[in-house]
């Protein structure tokens, strides 16, 4: 469709798609998704299982914003796009070993650049901030970054942002910030199997199904079974050594 451009902060996309991924699908069609950002909601906390489509959703939003601003039609049923001064993305892991920077240090450097230069008119797309360090450290960093993005100036940025994460604790931000909304990429469990629906819906996920993702990736069954046993012990507050 031809997007409707405006000088507002509104970003309303109906049935948006990824223009490259949908061309690569053979056995099934691409699942379109909506977005409502910048008019009441400034930060979306996006949760859901591994391999469910969170990163694809982030990328298609960024591409639709970019395509709109260069004068292109966009892959969506309709789109109302408020102009962005910049698009910031932090999706995927990379290191720079030649410069002595680990994956986590690169992640933090890129996050720092975003927080230092984004504005209320920016579009910020983040995935898995804080995952490269200890759990509590990472969660604390992720919470502080999300809170800074959502808070209005001068205490924060108030940028239009989507924050994909496995830290389900971030869903609590919606309870203390009226401009934060929780969304999830939904799945169905059928006969102990996961079915990825690739559909973004309101609400926050409380599970990541990481062990199921490991199984689907081909991790040996004995390791998957042991991982399930360890998870049960952790969730039950039992010692791991056994």
Short mmCIF file of C-alpha atoms in Angstrom, two decimals:
data_model
loop_
_atom_site.label_atom_id
_atom_site.label_comp_id
_atom_site.label_asym_id
_atom_site.label_seq_id
_atom_site.Cartn_x
_atom_site.Cartn_y
_atom_site.Cartn_z
CA UNK A 1 0.00 0.00 0.00
CA UNK A 2 0.95 3.65 -0.23
CA UNK A 3 1.66 4.78 3.35
CA UNK A 4 0.13 7.97 4.74
CA UNK A 5 2.98 10.10 6.09
CA UNK A 6 2.57 12.69 8.82
CA UNK A 7 4.59 14.86 11.17
CA UNK A 8 3.11 13.07 14.20
CA UNK A 9 4.66 10.30 16.30
CA UNK A 10 2.00 7.85 15.13
CA UNK A 11 3.04 4.51 13.67
CA UNK A 12 -0.05 2.49 12.76
CA UNK A 13 0.46 -0.59 10.59
CA UNK A 14 -2.29 -3.02 9.64
CA UNK A 15 -1.26 -6.49 8.41
CA UNK A 16 2.40 -5.59 8.01
CA UNK A 17 4.79 -8.12 6.46
CA UNK A 18 8.53 -8.59 5.96
CA UNK A 19 9.21 -7.92 2.25
CA UNK A 20 12.09 -10.42 2.02
CA UNK A 21 11.03 -13.23 4.36
CA UNK A 22 7.63 -13.57 2.71
CA UNK A 23 9.34 -14.16 -0.65
CA UNK A 24 11.40 -17.02 0.81
CA UNK A 25 8.48 -18.99 2.26
CA UNK A 26 7.47 -21.99 0.16
CA UNK A 27 5.21 -24.32 2.16
CA UNK A 28 3.19 -21.65 4.00
CA UNK A 29 2.25 -18.02 3.65
CA UNK A 30 3.66 -15.17 5.73
CA UNK A 31 1.63 -14.27 8.84
CA UNK A 32 0.98 -10.49 8.85
CA UNK A 33 0.89 -8.48 12.07
CA UNK A 34 -0.34 -5.07 13.23
CA UNK A 35 1.37 -2.31 15.18
CA UNK A 36 -0.02 0.67 17.09
CA UNK A 37 2.75 2.86 18.48
CA UNK A 38 3.30 6.51 19.32
CA UNK A 39 -0.28 7.48 20.14
CA UNK A 40 -0.73 6.47 23.78
CA UNK A 41 1.84 3.66 23.67
CA UNK A 42 5.53 4.58 23.40
CA UNK A 43 7.13 1.28 24.45
CA UNK A 44 6.04 -2.26 23.60
CA UNK A 45 7.55 -5.08 25.64
CA UNK A 46 7.49 -8.06 23.29
CA UNK A 47 7.84 -11.56 24.74
CA UNK A 48 7.47 -15.06 23.32
CA UNK A 49 9.41 -18.26 22.59
CA UNK A 50 12.67 -18.52 20.72
CA UNK A 51 12.19 -18.84 16.94
CA UNK A 52 8.62 -17.54 17.19
CA UNK A 53 9.18 -14.43 15.05
CA UNK A 54 10.07 -11.59 17.43
CA UNK A 55 13.16 -10.51 15.48
CA UNK A 56 11.31 -10.73 12.16
CA UNK A 57 8.58 -8.49 13.59
CA UNK A 58 11.15 -5.92 14.70
CA UNK A 59 12.86 -5.93 11.34
CA UNK A 60 9.66 -5.57 9.30
CA UNK A 61 8.62 -2.56 11.40
CA UNK A 62 11.98 -0.90 10.77
CA UNK A 63 11.80 -1.68 7.05
CA UNK A 64 8.27 -0.27 6.74
CA UNK A 65 9.37 2.94 8.49
CA UNK A 66 12.39 3.23 6.19
CA UNK A 67 10.54 2.37 2.98
CA UNK A 68 7.89 4.96 3.82
CA UNK A 69 10.45 7.72 4.29
CA UNK A 70 12.26 7.02 1.01
CA UNK A 71 8.98 7.26 -0.90
CA UNK A 72 8.27 3.57 -1.43
CA UNK A 73 5.10 1.59 -1.10
CA UNK A 74 5.15 -0.77 1.88
CA UNK A 75 4.17 -4.41 2.56
CA UNK A 76 1.01 -3.84 4.59
CA UNK A 77 -2.75 -3.54 4.18
CA UNK A 78 -2.48 0.05 5.39
CA UNK A 79 0.08 2.23 7.16
CA UNK A 80 0.05 5.64 8.81
CA UNK A 81 3.66 6.57 9.45
CA UNK A 82 4.90 9.48 11.52
CA UNK A 83 8.31 10.63 10.36
CA UNK A 84 11.29 9.44 12.42
CA UNK A 85 14.51 11.40 12.79
CA UNK A 86 16.47 8.14 13.11
CA UNK A 87 15.92 4.39 13.25
CA UNK A 88 18.00 2.59 15.87
CA UNK A 89 18.25 -1.21 15.93
CA UNK A 90 19.97 -3.67 18.22
CA UNK A 91 18.87 -7.07 16.94
CA UNK A 92 21.17 -10.10 16.88
CA UNK A 93 24.53 -10.88 18.45
CA UNK A 94 27.96 -9.90 17.14
CA UNK A 95 31.44 -9.50 18.58
CA UNK A 96 34.54 -7.50 17.64
CA UNK A 97 37.36 -9.67 18.91
CA UNK A 98 39.99 -7.78 16.92
CA UNK A 99 39.23 -4.73 19.06
CA UNK A 100 38.99 -6.77 22.23
CA UNK A 101 35.21 -6.44 22.52
CA UNK A 102 33.12 -9.45 23.48
CA UNK A 103 29.56 -9.98 22.30
CA UNK A 104 28.24 -8.39 25.49
CA UNK A 105 30.55 -5.36 25.22
CA UNK A 106 29.43 -4.74 21.64
CA UNK A 107 25.83 -5.05 22.79
CA UNK A 108 26.41 -2.50 25.56
CA UNK A 109 28.29 -0.12 23.24
CA UNK A 110 25.45 -0.21 20.72
CA UNK A 111 22.90 0.26 23.50
CA UNK A 112 24.87 3.21 24.85
CA UNK A 113 24.91 4.82 21.41
CA UNK A 114 21.13 4.48 21.17
CA UNK A 115 20.50 5.93 24.62
CA UNK A 116 22.83 8.86 23.94
CA UNK A 117 21.37 9.83 20.56
CA UNK A 118 17.71 8.75 20.32
CA UNK A 119 14.91 11.27 20.73
CA UNK A 120 11.13 11.35 21.04
CA UNK A 121 10.98 11.23 17.23
CA UNK A 122 13.21 8.16 16.91
CA UNK A 123 12.16 4.55 16.29
CA UNK A 124 14.10 2.17 18.56
CA UNK A 125 14.05 -1.61 17.97
CA UNK A 126 15.82 -3.73 20.57
CA UNK A 127 16.14 -7.48 21.14
CA UNK A 128 17.52 -9.36 24.14
CA UNK A 129 19.37 -6.52 25.85
CA UNK A 130 21.23 -7.81 28.90
CA UNK A 131 21.35 -11.49 27.97
CA UNK A 132 25.14 -11.73 27.73
CA UNK A 133 25.89 -11.41 31.44
CA UNK A 134 24.73 -12.79 34.79
CA UNK A 135 20.95 -13.13 35.01
CA UNK A 136 20.32 -10.51 37.69
CA UNK A 137 22.80 -8.04 36.14
CA UNK A 138 21.20 -8.49 32.73
CA UNK A 139 17.67 -8.12 34.02
CA UNK A 140 18.62 -4.95 35.88
CA UNK A 141 20.20 -3.46 32.76
CA UNK A 142 17.22 -4.43 30.60
CA UNK A 143 14.77 -2.90 33.08
CA UNK A 144 16.72 0.36 33.33
CA UNK A 145 17.09 0.65 29.54
CA UNK A 146 13.38 -0.01 28.92
CA UNK A 147 12.38 2.44 31.64
CA UNK A 148 14.67 5.13 30.19
CA UNK A 149 13.19 4.63 26.72
CA UNK A 150 9.63 4.92 28.02
CA UNK A 151 10.10 7.86 30.38
CA UNK A 152 9.50 11.31 28.93
CA UNK A 153 12.29 13.90 28.84
CA UNK A 154 14.15 15.16 30.81
CA UNK A 155 14.21 11.94 32.84
CA UNK A 156 14.21 9.66 29.80
CA UNK A 157 13.86 9.60 26.03
CA UNK A 158 10.17 8.94 25.40
CA UNK A 159 11.19 7.29 22.12
CA UNK A 160 8.85 5.04 20.13
CA UNK A 161 10.32 1.66 21.01
CA UNK A 162 9.79 -2.09 20.75
CA UNK A 163 11.79 -4.14 23.26
CA UNK A 164 11.84 -7.89 22.55
CA UNK A 165 13.00 -9.86 25.58
CA UNK A 166 12.98 -13.15 27.47
CA UNK A 167 13.01 -11.27 30.76
CA UNK A 168 9.33 -11.70 31.50
CA UNK A 169 9.75 -9.48 34.54
CA UNK A 170 9.71 -6.49 32.18
CA UNK A 171 5.98 -7.05 31.70
CA UNK A 172 5.56 -5.35 35.08
CA UNK A 173 6.58 -2.02 33.52
CA UNK A 174 3.10 -1.74 32.01
CA UNK A 175 1.72 -1.54 35.53
CA UNK A 176 3.78 1.50 36.46
CA UNK A 177 3.99 3.29 33.09
CA UNK A 178 0.78 4.15 31.25
CA UNK A 179 2.62 4.41 27.91
CA UNK A 180 4.02 0.83 28.08
CA UNK A 181 2.09 -2.10 26.60
CA UNK A 182 2.78 -5.84 26.70
CA UNK A 183 2.56 -7.99 23.57
CA UNK A 184 3.55 -11.58 22.88
CA UNK A 185 4.15 -13.87 19.92
CA UNK A 186 1.74 -16.70 20.63
CA UNK A 187 2.25 -20.46 20.30
CA UNK A 188 0.06 -23.52 20.78
CA UNK A 189 1.01 -26.71 22.56
CA UNK A 190 -0.34 -29.74 20.74
CA UNK A 191 0.49 -33.23 22.01
CA UNK A 192 3.65 -31.97 23.77
CA UNK A 193 4.73 -30.24 20.56
CA UNK A 194 5.04 -26.50 20.02
CA UNK A 195 3.22 -24.92 17.08
CA UNK A 196 4.53 -21.46 16.22
CA UNK A 197 1.68 -19.20 15.10
CA UNK A 198 3.90 -16.15 14.43
CA UNK A 199 1.03 -13.92 15.57
CA UNK A 200 1.63 -10.87 17.77
CA UNK A 201 -1.17 -10.42 20.30
CA UNK A 202 -1.75 -8.29 23.44
CA UNK A 203 -0.47 -9.73 26.70
CA UNK A 204 2.83 -10.88 28.11
CA UNK A 205 4.27 -14.39 27.84
CA UNK A 206 5.43 -16.15 31.01
CA UNK A 207 7.46 -18.90 29.33
CA UNK A 208 10.22 -18.93 26.70
CA UNK A 209 10.22 -22.65 25.79
CA UNK A 210 14.00 -22.55 25.46
CA UNK A 211 14.37 -26.27 26.07
CA UNK A 212 11.83 -26.98 23.33
CA UNK A 213 13.83 -24.75 20.99
CA UNK A 214 16.94 -26.77 21.85
CA UNK A 215 15.09 -29.98 21.05
CA UNK A 216 13.89 -28.61 17.70
CA UNK A 217 17.46 -27.57 16.89
CA UNK A 218 18.64 -31.16 17.27
CA UNK A 219 20.17 -31.23 20.75
CA UNK A 220 20.42 -34.94 21.77
CA UNK A 221 17.32 -36.25 23.60
CA UNK A 222 19.35 -37.22 26.68
CA UNK A 223 20.58 -33.64 27.06
CA UNK A 224 17.09 -32.23 26.53
CA UNK A 225 15.67 -34.60 29.15
CA UNK A 226 18.42 -33.67 31.62
CA UNK A 227 17.74 -29.98 30.98
CA UNK A 228 14.08 -30.55 31.87
CA UNK A 229 15.11 -32.25 35.11
CA UNK A 230 17.44 -29.39 36.02
CA UNK A 231 14.71 -26.84 35.24
CA UNK A 232 12.31 -28.66 37.54
CA UNK A 233 14.88 -28.54 40.35
CA UNK A 234 15.53 -24.83 39.80
CA UNK A 235 11.81 -24.00 39.74
CA UNK A 236 11.31 -26.10 42.87
CA UNK A 237 14.11 -24.33 44.74
CA UNK A 238 16.17 -27.53 45.01
CA UNK A 239 20.00 -27.74 44.79
CA UNK A 240 21.33 -28.56 41.32
CA UNK A 241 23.97 -31.05 42.41
CA UNK A 242 22.29 -34.43 42.53
#
